[in-house]
PDB file of C-alpha atoms in Angstrom:
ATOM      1  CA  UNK W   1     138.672 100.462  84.842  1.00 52.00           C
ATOM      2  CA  UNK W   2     136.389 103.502  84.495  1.00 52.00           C
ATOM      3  CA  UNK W   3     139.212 106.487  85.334  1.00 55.00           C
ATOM      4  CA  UNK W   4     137.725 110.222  86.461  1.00 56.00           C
ATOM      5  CA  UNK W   5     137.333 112.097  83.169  1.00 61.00           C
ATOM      6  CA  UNK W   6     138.717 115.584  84.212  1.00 60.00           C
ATOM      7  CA  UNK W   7     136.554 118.553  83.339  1.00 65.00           C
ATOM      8  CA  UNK W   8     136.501 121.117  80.389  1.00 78.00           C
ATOM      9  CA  UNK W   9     136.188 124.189  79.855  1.00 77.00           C
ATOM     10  CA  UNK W  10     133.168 125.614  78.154  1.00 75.00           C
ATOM     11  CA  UNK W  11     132.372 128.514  76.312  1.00 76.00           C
ATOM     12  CA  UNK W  12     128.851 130.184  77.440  1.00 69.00           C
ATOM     13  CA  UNK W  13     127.765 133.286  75.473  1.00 70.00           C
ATOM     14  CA  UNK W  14     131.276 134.062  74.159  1.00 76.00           C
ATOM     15  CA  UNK W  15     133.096 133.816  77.690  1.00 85.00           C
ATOM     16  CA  UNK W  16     135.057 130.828  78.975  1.00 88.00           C
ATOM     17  CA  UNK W  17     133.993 129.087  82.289  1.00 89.00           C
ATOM     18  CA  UNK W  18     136.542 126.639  83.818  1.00 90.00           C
ATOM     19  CA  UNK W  19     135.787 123.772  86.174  1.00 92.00           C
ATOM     20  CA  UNK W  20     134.510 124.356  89.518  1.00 91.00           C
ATOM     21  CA  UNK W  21     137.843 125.520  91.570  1.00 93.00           C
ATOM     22  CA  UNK W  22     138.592 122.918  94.028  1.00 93.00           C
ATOM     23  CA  UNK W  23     138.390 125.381  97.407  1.00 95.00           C
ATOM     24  CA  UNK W  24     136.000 128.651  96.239  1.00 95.00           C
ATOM     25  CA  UNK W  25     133.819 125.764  94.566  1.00 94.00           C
ATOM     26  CA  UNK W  26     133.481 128.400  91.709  1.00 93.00           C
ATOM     27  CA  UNK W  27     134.175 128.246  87.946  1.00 92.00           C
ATOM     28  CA  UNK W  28     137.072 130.403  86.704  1.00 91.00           C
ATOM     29  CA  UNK W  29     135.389 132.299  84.192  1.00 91.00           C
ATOM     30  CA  UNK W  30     137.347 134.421  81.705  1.00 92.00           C
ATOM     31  CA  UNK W  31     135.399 137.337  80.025  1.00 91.00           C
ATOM     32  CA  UNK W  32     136.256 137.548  76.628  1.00 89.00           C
ATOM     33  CA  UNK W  33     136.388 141.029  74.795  1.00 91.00           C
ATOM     34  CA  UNK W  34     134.318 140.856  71.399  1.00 85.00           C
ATOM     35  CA  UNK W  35     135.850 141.963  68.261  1.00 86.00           C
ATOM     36  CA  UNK W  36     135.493 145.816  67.853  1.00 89.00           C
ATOM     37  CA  UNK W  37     135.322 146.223  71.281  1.00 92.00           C
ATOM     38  CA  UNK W  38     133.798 149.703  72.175  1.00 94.00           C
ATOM     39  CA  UNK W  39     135.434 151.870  75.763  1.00 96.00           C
ATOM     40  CA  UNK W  40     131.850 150.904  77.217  1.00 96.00           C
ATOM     41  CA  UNK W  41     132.261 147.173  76.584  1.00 94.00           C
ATOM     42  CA  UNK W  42     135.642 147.081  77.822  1.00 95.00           C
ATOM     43  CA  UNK W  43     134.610 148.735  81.254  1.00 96.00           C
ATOM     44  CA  UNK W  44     131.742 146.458  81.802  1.00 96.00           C
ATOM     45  CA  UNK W  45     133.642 143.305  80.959  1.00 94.00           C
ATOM     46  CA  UNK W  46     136.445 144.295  83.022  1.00 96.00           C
ATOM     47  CA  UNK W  47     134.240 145.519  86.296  1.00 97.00           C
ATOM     48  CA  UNK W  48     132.643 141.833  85.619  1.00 95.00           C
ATOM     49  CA  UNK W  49     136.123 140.218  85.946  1.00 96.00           C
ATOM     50  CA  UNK W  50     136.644 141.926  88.717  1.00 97.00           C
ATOM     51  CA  UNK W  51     133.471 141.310  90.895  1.00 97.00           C
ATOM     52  CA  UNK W  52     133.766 137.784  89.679  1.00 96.00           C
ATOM     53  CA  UNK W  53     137.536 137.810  91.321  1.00 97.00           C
ATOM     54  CA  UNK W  54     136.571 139.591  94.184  1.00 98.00           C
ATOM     55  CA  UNK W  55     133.619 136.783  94.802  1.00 97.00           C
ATOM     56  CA  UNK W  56     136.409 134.315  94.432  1.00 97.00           C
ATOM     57  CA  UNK W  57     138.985 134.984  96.760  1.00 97.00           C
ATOM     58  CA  UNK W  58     135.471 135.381  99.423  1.00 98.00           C
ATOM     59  CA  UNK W  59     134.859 132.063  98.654  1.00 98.00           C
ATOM     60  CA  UNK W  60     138.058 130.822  98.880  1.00 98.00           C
ATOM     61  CA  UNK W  61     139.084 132.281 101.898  1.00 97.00           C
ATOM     62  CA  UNK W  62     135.792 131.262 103.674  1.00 97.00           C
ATOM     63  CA  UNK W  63     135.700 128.121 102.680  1.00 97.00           C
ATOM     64  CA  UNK W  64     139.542 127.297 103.560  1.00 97.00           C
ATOM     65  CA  UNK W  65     138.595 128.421 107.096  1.00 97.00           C
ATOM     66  CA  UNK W  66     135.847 126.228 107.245  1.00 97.00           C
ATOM     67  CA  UNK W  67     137.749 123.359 106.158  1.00 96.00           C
ATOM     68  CA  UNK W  68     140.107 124.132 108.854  1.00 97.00           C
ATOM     69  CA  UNK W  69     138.028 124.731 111.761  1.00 96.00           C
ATOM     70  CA  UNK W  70     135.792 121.535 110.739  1.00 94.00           C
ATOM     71  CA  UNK W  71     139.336 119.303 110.389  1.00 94.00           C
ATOM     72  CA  UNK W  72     139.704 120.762 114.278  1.00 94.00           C
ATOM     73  CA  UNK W  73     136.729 120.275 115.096  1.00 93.00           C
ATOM     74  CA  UNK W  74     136.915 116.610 113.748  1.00 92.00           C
ATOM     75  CA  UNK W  75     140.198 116.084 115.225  1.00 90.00           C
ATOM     76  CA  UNK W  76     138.778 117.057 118.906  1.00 91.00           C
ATOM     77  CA  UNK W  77     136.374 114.541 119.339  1.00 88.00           C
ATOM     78  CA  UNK W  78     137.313 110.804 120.457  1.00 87.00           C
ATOM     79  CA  UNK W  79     136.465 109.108 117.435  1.00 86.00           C
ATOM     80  CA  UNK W  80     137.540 111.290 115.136  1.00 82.00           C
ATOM     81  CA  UNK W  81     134.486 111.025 113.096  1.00 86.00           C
ATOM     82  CA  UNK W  82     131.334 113.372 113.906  1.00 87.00           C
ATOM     83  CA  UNK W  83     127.420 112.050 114.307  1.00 90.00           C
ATOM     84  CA  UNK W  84     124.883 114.316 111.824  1.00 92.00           C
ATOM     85  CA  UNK W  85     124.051 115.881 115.085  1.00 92.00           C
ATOM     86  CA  UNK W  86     127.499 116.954 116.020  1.00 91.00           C
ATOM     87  CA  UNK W  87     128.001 118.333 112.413  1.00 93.00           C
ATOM     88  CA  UNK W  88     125.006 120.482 112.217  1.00 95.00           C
ATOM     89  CA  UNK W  89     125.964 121.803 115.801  1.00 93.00           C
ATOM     90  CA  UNK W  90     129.573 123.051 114.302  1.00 95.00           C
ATOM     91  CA  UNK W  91     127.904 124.253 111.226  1.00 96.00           C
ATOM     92  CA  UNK W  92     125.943 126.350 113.084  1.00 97.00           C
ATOM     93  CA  UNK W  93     128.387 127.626 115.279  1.00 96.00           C
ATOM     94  CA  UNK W  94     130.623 128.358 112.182  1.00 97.00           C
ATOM     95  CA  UNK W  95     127.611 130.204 110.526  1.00 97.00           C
ATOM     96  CA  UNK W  96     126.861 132.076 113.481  1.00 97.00           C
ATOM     97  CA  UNK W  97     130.821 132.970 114.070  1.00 97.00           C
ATOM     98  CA  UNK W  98     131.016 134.483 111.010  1.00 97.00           C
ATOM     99  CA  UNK W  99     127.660 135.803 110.578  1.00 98.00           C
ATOM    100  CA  UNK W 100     128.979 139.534 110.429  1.00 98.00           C
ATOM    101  CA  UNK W 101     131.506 138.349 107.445  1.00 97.00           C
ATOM    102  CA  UNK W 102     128.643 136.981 105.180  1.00 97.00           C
ATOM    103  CA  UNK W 103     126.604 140.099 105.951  1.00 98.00           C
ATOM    104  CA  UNK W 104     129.385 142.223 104.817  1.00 98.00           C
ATOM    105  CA  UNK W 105     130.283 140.028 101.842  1.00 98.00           C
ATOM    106  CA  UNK W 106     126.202 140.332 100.793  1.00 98.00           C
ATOM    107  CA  UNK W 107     125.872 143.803 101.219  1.00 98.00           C
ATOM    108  CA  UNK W 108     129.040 144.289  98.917  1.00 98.00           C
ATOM    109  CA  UNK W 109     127.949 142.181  96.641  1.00 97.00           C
ATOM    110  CA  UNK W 110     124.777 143.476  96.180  1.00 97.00           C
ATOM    111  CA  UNK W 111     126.168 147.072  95.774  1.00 97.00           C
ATOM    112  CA  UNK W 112     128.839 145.521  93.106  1.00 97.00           C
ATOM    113  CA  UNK W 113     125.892 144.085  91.540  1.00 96.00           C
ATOM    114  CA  UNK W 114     124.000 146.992  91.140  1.00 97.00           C
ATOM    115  CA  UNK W 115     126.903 148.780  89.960  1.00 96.00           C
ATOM    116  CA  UNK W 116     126.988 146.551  86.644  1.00 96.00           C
ATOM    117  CA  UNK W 117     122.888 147.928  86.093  1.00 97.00           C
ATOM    118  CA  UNK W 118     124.155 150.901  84.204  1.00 96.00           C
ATOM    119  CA  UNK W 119     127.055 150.242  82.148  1.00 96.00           C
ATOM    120  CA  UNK W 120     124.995 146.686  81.105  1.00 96.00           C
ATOM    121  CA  UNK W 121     121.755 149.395  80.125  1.00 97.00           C
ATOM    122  CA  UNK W 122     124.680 151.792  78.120  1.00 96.00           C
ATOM    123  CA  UNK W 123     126.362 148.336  76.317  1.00 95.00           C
ATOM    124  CA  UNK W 124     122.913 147.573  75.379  1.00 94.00           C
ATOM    125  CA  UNK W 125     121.592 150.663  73.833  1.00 96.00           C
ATOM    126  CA  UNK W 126     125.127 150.705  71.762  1.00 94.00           C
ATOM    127  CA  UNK W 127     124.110 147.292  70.578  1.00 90.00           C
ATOM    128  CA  UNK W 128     120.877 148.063  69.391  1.00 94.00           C
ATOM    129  CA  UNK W 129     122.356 151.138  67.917  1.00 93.00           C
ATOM    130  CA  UNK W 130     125.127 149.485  66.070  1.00 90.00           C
ATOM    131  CA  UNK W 131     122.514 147.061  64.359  1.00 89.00           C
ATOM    132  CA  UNK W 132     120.154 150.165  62.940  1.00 92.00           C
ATOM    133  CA  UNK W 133     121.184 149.869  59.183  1.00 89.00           C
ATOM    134  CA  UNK W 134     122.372 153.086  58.267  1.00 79.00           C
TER     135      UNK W 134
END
């Protein structure tokens, strides 16, 4: 009997990314502060753990919705069970229903994303600085 092995955790460039969550279909990740830390570093990895939060309670909450609606949607029809064609025709109802909310969700995300450009460019040039022998 070949049992489900269940998944690790794995460390990718000194942070810690957790199996896909079961709902948000997004790894936990964990940011890890560095030893000797500087104030920059600890902005930046904090503002990452929180865009990475904020983009999984989105996830979460969308995708519990859709589970709902397409359990409804399943649970309307005769059979129970849905053709390919029937699917597609609720996906694209769903997409279209919440059309506004992913527009939303991309323009903040973009935004948060941009945010990160400059305190990634400061951490950088602190790195390079701290490795210039003095």
């Amino acid at each position: 009997m070949v049992t489900a092995k269940k998944p690790e955790s794995i460390w990718i460039r000194g942070d810690l990314y957790g199996p896909p969550d079961p709902i948000s279909n997004l790894p936990h990740i964990k940011f890890v502060a560095v030893a000797d830390e500087s104030e920059a570093e600890r902005r930046l990895r904090e503002q990452r753990q929180r865009i990475h939060d904020w983009n999984h309670r989105f996830w979460a909450d969308h995708n519990s919705r859709f589970n709902a609606e397409k359990e409804a949607f399943l649970e309307s029809l005769p059979e129970k069970r849905a053709s390919a064609d029937e699917l597609s025709t609720f996906y694209k109802s769903f997409l279209n229903a919440n059309h506004a909310s992913h527009m939303a969700y991309n323009k903040e995300l973009y935004r948060r994303s941009v945010g990160l450009l400059w305190p990634e460019l400061l951490v950088s040039l602190q790195r390079i600085v701290r490795r210039i022998p003095k």
